PDB file of C-alpha atoms in Angstrom:
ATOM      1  CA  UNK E   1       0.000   0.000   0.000  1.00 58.00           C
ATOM      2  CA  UNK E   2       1.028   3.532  -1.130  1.00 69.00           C
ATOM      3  CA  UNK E   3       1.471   5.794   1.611  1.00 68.00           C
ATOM      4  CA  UNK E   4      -0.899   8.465   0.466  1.00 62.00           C
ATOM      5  CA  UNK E   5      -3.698   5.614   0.513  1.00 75.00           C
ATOM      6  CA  UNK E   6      -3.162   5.740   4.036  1.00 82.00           C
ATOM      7  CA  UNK E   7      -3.964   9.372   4.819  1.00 84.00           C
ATOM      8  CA  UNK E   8      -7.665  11.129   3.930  1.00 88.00           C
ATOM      9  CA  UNK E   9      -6.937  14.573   2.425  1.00 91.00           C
ATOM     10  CA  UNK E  10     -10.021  17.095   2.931  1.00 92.00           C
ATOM     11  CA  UNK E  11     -11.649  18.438  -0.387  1.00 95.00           C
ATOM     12  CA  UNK E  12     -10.801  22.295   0.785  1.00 91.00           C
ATOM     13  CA  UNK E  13      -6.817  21.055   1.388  1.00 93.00           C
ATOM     14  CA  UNK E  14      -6.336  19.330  -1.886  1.00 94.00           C
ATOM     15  CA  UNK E  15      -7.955  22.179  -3.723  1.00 96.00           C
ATOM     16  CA  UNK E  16      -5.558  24.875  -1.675  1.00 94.00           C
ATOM     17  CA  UNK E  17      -2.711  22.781  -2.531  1.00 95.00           C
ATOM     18  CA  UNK E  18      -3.948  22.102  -6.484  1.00 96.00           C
ATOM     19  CA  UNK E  19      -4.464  25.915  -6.445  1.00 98.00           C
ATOM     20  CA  UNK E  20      -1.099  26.611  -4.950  1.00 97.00           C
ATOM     21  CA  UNK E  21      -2.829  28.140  -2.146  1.00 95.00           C
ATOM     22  CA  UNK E  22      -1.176  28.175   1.446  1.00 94.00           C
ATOM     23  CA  UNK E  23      -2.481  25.633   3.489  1.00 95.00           C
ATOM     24  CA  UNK E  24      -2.082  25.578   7.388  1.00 94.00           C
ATOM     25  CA  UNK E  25      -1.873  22.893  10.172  1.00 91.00           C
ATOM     26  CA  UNK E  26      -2.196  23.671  13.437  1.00 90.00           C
ATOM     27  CA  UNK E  27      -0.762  21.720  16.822  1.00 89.00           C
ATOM     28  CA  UNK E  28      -3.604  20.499  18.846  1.00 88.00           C
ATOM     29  CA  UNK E  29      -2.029  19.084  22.326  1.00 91.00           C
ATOM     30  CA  UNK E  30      -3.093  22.895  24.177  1.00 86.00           C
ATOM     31  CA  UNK E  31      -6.294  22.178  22.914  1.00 86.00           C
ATOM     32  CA  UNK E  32      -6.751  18.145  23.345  1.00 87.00           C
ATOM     33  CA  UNK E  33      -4.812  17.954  26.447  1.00 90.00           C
ATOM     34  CA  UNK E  34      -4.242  21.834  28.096  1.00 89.00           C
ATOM     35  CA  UNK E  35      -7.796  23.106  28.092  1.00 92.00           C
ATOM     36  CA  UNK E  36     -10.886  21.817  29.653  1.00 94.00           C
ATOM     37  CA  UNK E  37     -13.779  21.471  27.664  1.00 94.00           C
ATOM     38  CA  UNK E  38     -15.992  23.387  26.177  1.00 96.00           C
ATOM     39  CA  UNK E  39     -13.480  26.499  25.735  1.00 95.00           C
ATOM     40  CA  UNK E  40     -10.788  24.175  23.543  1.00 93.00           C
ATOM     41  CA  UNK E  41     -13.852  23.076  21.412  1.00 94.00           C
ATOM     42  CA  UNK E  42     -14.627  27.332  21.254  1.00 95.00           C
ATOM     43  CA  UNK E  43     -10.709  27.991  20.654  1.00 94.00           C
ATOM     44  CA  UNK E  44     -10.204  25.229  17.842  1.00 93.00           C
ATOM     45  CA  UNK E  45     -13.396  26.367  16.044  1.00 94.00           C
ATOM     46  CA  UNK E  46     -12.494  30.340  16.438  1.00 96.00           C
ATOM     47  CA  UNK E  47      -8.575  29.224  15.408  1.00 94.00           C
ATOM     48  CA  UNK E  48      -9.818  27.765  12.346  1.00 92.00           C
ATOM     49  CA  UNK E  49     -12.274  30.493  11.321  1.00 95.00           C
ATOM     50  CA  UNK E  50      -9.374  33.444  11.558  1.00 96.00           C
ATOM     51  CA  UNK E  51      -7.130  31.561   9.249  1.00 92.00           C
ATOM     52  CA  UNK E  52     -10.358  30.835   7.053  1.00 89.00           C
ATOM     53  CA  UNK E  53     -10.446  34.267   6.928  1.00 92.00           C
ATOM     54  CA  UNK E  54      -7.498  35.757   5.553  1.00 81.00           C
TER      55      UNK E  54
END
């Protein structure tokens, strides 16, 4: 098996990167692990929508 077959690419990231748009990943372990629920839920969803932004 092809390493690619082993990893799902989202629609919106293989368009970026077919569109040689810049595409971001964030680290997760403040969120996952440093911040009680529901605020890291709150701060991964308002992360996300200020890099959707610009």
């Amino acid at each position: 098996m092809r390493r690619m077959d082993q990893l799902h690419v989202n629609d919106a990231v293989a368009a970026a990167l077919h569109q040689g748009r810049p595409v971001v990943a964030l680290e997760s372990t403040i969120i996952t692990h440093g911040m009680p629920y529901p605020d890291n839920l709150e701060t991964a969803r308002d992360v996300e929508q200020a890099i959707r932004e610009k």
